[in-house]
XYZ file of C-alpha atoms in Angstrom:
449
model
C -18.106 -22.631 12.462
C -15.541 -22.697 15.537
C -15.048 -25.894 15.527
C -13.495 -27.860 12.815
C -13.646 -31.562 11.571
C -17.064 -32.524 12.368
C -16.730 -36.007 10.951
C -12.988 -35.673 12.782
C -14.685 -35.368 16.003
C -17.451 -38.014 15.707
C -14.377 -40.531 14.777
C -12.212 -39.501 17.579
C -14.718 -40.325 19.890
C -15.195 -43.531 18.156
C -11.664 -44.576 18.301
C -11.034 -43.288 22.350
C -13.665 -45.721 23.129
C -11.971 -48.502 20.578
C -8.592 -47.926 22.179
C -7.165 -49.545 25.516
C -3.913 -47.735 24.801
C -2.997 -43.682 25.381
C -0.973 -42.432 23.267
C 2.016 -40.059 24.067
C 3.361 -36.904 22.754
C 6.869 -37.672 21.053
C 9.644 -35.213 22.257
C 11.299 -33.744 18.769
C 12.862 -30.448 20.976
C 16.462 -30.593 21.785
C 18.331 -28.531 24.798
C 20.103 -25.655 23.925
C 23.604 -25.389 23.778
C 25.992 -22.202 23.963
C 23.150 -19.287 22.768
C 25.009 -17.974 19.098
C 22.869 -14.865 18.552
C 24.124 -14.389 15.306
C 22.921 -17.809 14.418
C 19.672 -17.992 15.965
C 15.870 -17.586 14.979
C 15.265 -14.951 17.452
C 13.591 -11.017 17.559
C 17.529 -10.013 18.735
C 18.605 -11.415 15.158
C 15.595 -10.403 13.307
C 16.433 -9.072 9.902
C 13.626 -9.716 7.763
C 11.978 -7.093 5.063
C 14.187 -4.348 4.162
C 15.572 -1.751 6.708
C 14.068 1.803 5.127
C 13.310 4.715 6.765
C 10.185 4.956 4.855
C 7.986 1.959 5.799
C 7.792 -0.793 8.946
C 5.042 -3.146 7.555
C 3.841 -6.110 10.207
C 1.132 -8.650 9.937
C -0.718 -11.073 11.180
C -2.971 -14.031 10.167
C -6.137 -15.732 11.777
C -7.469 -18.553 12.682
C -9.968 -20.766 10.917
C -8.525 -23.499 9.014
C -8.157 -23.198 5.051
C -10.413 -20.451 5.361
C -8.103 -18.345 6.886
C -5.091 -19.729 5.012
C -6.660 -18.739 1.849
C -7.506 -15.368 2.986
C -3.880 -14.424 3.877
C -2.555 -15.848 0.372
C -5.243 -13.794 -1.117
C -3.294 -10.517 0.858
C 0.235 -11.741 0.531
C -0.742 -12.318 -3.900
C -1.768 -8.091 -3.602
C 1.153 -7.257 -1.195
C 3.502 -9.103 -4.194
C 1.316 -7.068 -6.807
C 1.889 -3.543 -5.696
C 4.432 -1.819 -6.888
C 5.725 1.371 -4.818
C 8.437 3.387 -4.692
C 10.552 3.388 -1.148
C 13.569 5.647 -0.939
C 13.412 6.052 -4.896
C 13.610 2.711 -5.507
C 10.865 0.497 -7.533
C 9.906 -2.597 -5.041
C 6.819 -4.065 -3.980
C 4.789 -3.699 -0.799
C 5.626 -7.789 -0.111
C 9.151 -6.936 0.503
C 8.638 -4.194 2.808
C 7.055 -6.899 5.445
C 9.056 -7.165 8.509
C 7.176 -9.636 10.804
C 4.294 -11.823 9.996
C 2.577 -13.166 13.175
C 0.172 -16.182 12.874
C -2.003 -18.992 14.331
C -3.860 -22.090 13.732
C -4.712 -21.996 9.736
C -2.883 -18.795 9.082
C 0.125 -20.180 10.492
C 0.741 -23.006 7.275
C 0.421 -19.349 4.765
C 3.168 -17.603 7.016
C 6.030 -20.690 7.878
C 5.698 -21.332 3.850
C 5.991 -18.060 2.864
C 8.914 -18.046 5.342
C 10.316 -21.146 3.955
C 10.171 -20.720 0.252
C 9.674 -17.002 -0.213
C 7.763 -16.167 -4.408
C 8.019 -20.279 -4.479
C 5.026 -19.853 -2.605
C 3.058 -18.671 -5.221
C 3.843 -21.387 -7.339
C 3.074 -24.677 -5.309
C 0.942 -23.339 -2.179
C -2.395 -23.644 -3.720
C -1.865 -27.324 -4.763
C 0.085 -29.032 -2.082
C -2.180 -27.392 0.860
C -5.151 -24.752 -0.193
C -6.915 -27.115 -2.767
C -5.669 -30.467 -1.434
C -8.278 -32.302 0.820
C -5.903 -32.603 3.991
C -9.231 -33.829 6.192
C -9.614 -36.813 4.013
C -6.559 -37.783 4.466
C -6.605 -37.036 8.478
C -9.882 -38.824 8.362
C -8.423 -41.786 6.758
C -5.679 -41.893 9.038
C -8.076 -42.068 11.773
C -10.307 -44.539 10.772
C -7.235 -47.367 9.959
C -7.564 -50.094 12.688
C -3.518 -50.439 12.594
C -3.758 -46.620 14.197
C -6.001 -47.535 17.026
C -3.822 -49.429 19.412
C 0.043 -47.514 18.719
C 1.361 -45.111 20.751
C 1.287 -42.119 18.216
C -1.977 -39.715 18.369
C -3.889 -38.257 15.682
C -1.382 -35.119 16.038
C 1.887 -37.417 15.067
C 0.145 -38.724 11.867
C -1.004 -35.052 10.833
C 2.703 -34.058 11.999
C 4.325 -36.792 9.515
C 1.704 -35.719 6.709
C 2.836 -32.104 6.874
C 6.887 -33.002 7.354
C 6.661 -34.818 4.282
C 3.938 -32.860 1.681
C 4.008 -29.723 3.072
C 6.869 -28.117 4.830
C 9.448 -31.329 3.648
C 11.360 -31.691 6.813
C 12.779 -28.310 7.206
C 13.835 -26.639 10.889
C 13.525 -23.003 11.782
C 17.493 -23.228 10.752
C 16.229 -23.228 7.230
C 13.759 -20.369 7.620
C 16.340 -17.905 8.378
C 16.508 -15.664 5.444
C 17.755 -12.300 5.323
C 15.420 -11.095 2.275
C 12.261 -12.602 3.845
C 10.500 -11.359 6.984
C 10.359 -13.042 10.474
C 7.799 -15.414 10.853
C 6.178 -15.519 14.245
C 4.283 -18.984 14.988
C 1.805 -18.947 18.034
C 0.458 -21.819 20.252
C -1.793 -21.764 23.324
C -0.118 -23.727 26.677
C -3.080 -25.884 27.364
C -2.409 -26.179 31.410
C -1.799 -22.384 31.926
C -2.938 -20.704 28.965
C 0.092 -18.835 27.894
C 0.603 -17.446 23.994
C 3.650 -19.103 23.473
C 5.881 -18.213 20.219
C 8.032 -20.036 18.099
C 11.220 -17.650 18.519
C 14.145 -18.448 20.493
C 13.832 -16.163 23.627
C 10.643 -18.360 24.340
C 12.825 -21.517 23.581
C 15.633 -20.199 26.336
C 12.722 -20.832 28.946
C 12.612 -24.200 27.672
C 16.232 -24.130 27.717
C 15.759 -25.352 23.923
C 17.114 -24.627 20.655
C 14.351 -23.421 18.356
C 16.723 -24.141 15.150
C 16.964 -27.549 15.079
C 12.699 -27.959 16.037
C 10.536 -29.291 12.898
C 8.289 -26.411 11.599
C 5.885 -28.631 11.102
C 5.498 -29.654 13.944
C 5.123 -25.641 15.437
C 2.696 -25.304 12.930
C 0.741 -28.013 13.696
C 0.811 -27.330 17.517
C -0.997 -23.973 16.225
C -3.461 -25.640 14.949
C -3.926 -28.440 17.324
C -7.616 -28.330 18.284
C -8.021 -29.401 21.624
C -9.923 -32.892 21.596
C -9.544 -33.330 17.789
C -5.946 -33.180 18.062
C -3.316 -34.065 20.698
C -1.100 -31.667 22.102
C 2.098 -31.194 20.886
C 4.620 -32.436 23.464
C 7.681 -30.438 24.351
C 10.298 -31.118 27.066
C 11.295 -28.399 29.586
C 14.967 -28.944 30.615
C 16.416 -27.897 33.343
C 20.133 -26.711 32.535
C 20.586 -23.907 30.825
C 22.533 -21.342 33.507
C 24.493 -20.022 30.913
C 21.253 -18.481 29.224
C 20.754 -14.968 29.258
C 17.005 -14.553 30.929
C 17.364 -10.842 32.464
C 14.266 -10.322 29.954
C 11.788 -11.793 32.512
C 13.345 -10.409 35.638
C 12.935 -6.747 33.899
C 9.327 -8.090 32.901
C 8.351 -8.876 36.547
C 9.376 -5.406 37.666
C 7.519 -4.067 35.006
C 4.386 -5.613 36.139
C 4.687 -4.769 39.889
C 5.414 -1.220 38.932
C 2.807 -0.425 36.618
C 0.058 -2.757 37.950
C -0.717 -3.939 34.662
C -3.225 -6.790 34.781
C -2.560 -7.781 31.106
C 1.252 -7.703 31.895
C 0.702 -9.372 35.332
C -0.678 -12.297 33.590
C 2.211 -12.893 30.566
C 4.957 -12.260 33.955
C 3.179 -14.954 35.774
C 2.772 -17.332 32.542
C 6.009 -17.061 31.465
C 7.272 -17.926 34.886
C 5.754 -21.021 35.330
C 8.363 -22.420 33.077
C 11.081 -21.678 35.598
C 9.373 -24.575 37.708
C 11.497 -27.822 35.579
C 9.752 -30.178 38.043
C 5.935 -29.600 38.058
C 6.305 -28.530 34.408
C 8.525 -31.108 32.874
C 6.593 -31.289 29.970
C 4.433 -28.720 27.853
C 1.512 -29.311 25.868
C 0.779 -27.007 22.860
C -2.725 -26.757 21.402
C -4.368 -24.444 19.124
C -2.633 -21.088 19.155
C -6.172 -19.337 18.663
C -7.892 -20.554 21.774
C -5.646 -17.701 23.161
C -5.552 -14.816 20.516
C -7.009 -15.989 16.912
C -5.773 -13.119 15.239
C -2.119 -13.662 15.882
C -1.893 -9.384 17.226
C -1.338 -10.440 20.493
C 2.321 -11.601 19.820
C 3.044 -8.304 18.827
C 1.874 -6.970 22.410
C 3.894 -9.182 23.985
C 7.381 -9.128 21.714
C 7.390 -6.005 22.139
C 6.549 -5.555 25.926
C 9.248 -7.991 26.684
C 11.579 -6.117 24.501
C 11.653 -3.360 26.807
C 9.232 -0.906 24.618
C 8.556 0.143 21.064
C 12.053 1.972 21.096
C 14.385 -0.612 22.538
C 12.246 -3.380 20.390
C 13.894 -1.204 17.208
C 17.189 -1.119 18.951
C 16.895 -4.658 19.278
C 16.407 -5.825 15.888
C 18.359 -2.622 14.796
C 16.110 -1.057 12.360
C 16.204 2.421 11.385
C 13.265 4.428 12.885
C 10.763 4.647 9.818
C 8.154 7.499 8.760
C 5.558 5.069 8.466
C 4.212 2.321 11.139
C 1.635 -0.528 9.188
C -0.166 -2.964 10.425
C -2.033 -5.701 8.007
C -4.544 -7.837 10.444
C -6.573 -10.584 8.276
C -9.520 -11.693 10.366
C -11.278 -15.084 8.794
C -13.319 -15.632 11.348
C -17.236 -16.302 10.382
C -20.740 -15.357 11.834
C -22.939 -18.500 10.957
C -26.215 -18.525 11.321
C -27.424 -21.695 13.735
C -30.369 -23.588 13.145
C -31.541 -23.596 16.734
C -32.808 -20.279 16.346
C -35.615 -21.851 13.578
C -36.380 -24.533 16.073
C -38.045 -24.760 20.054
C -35.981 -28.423 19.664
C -32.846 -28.437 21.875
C -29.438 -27.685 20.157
C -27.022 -30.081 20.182
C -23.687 -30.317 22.448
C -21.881 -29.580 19.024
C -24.297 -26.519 18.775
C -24.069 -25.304 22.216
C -20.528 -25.347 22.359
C -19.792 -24.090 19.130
C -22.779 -21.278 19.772
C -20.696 -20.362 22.891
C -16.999 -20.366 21.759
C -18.281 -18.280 18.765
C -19.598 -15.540 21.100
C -16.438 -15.831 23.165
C -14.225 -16.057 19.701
C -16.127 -12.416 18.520
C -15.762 -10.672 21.959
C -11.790 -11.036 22.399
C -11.193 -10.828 18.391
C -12.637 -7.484 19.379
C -11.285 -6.760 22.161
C -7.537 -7.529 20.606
C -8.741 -5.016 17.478
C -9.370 -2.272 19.480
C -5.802 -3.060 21.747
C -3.650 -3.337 18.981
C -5.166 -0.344 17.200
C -4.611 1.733 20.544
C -0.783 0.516 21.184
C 0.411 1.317 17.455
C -0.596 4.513 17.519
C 0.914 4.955 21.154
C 4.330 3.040 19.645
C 4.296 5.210 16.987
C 3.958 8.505 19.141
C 6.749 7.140 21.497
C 8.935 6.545 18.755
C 8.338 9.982 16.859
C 10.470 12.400 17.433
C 9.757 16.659 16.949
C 8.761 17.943 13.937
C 9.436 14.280 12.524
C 6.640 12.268 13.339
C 5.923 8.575 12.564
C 2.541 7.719 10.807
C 0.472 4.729 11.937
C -1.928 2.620 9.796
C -4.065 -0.158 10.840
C -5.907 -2.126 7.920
C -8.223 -4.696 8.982
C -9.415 -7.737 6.964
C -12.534 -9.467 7.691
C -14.997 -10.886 6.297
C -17.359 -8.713 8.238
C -15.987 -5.628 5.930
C -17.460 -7.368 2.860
C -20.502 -5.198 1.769
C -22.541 -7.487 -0.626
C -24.939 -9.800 1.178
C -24.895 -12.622 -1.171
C -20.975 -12.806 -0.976
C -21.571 -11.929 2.806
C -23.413 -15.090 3.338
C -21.425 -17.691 1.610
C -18.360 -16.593 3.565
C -20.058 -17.347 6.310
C -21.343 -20.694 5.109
C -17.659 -21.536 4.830
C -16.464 -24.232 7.347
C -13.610 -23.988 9.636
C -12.003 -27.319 7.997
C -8.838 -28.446 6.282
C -11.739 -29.188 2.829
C -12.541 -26.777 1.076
C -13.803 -26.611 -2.339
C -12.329 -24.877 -5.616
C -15.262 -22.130 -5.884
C -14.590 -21.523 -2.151
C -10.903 -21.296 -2.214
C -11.183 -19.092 -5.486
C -13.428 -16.634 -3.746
C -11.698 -16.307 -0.312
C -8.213 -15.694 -2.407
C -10.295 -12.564 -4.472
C -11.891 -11.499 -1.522
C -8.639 -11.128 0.537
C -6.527 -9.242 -2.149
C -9.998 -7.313 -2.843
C -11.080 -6.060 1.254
C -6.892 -5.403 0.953
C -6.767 -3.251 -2.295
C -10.011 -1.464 -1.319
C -9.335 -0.507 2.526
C -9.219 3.310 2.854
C -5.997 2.798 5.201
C -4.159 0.974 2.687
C -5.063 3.278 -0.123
C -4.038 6.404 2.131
C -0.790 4.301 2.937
C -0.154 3.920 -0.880
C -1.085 7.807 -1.916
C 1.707 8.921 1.571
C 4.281 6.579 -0.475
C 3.596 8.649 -3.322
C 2.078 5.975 -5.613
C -0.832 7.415 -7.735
């Protein structure tokens, strides 16, 4: 299913029609102040995962609710699991992860693992995986007290999270040397731009990313559109002293090469430089724009100038070995109005449509990223020293069995999910992970038996 919250939806509805009031986005972003690099949650301060010449290890998480959330802790529990030896050193394959780019439900995995490193694995499964967040959105919903205020469905999700899940931390708190950068991704609803949840994006904003609630970045990645307001930030308007020469290189870039991909993030990003038609931005679900989360990568690293000045940027030694861990929850349900001459419903039509849409550019992205890190990797080799790639994807469509095949694919894209289902999407994400003929060629090149 594309399209979560079913009952969600049939209550929003409900309530829009109750309500003589709109409600507004509440501005929680504050403007930037003297840029401290060595302070900031940026790529040019990136220092997550350890800096070995041996291993760069990036992923990135999907879309699809709880599903997807699952999935990834299911990758991250075999990543913590596997021991391997890097530069003659014992460690395991978790701490070798640089970046971890996300959206929507694979987004609340990532900013906790970000926030509260191996604590993770102690508190995740309860306070989000197996707790039944849609009941409580539902209820919040349906109270009459709700209807008429000036706070939308997203602020009462956004004070739910604050408090149960993330506890009112900032991206000031997930700045940890010994953990890995945590990329969170929203979708610009008026121009459709990937926006990230790092700093350099925040200078456009003239912002300061540190003191912004996570919770509320994760929740404006996964904000469906209609089911959830936008999240609401301001655009100011004075920030000279900020150091764009980034998007000026970017635009030159573009023109040059005649890159239609890089013609359209130039143009996107430069909308922002327009404080008075774009005072204020609205943030919905990061997947309606890339629902793997690989897109970010694209882009970090295209505005960084290249796969070589990206490593000069976040000064990492150049490695021997390039990874790339892509978990794809996304489902293929079967729709009834295929059994049936009887018309499908709206619900079916549109759902029947985005998932065709959803399937096309998850494949399209695959095939992209797949592509560039093997071009990164031959750009940054050097002779007779060359750096290996590997790209592992994670999908469901990679399980084999039919049985297990299908009830994936009976799983809803909700924030419900029951035990059994939770159980199996954790086994079947650190099973597809353990199994994948990249990842066991990666291991054997590390020299693990």
């Amino acid at each position: 299913m594309t399209h979560p919250f079913s009952r969600l939806i049939a209550l929003t509805v409900t309530t829009l029609l109750l309500s003589a009031c709109a409600s507004y986005g509440v501005i929680e972003n504050d403007t930037i102040g003297t840029p401290v690099i060595e302070s900031e949650y940026s790529v040019r301060n990136s220092a997550g995962g350890d800096d070995t010449p041996d291993l760069s290890l990036f992923l990135s998480f999907s879309g699809g609710g709880t599903r997807a959330a699952a999935m990834a802790y299911g990758v991250m529990l075999e990543l913590r699991d596997t021991a391997v030896e890097i530069n003659g050193e014992q460690s395991r394959m978790l701490d070798q992860v640089d970046v971890i780019s996300s959206v929507s439900g694979g987004s609340f995995t990532s900013a906790y693992y970000g926030l509260y490193g191996d604590g993770m694995f102690e508190t995740f499964e309860d306070v989000f995986l197996r707790y039944d967040i849609e009941q409580h959105l539902v209820r919040q919903v349906l109270n009459p007290f709700h209807w008429f205020g000036r706070k939308g469905r997203t602020e009462r999700a956004i004070e739910y999270y604050e408090k149960q899940v993330f506890h009112n931390a900032t991206f000031s708190d997930m700045k940890n040397p010994e953990r890995p950068m945590i990329v969170i991704n929203a979708s610009d609803l008026a121009y459709g731009v990937r926006f990230s949840f790092i700093q350099e994006y925040f200078d456009l904003l003239c912002s300061d990313l540190n003191s912004y609630s996570v919770a509320r970045a994760v929740t404006a990645s996964s904000a469906v559109p209609v089911v959830f307001n936008p999240v609401v930030l301001e655009n100011y308007s004075d920030c000279s002293h900020v150091d764009l020469s980034w998007l000026d290189a970017l635009r030159r870039q573009a023109e040059e090469e005649e890159d239609p991909e890089l013609r359209l993030l130039a143009t996107g990003l430069e909308s922002y430089e327009d404080k008075g038609q774009r005072k204020y931005i609205h943030f919905v679900d990061g997947g309606i724009t890339d629902n793997i989360g690989l897109r970010a990568y694209y882009d970090v690293l295209t505005l960084s100038g290249g796969a070589e000045a990206f490593m000069d940027k976040v000064r990492k030694t150049r490695p021997s070995k390039v990874a790339m861990i892509a978990i794809d929850a996304s489902t293929a349900p079967v729709y009834e109005m295929d059994q049936t001459t009887r018309q499908p419903s709206i619900k079916d039509s549109i759902g029947a449509v985005s998932g065709v849409q959803l399937h096309r550019y998850n494949t399209a992205t695959l095939e992209l990223m797949q592509v560039s890190l093997e071009t990164w990797s031959e750009k940054l080799s050097v002779d007779g020293d060359p750096i290996t790639p590997y790209f592992i994807e994670i999908s469901i469509e990679e399980i084999q069995q039919p049985e297990a095949r299908e009830f994936f694919n009976k799983v809803p894209t909700s924030f419900s999910l029951t035990d059994e289902q939770v159980d199996r999407l954790i086994k079947a994400g650190r099973e597809l992970l353990r199994n994948h003929p990249n990842f066991q060629q990666l291991l054997a090149d590390l020299g693990q038996p």
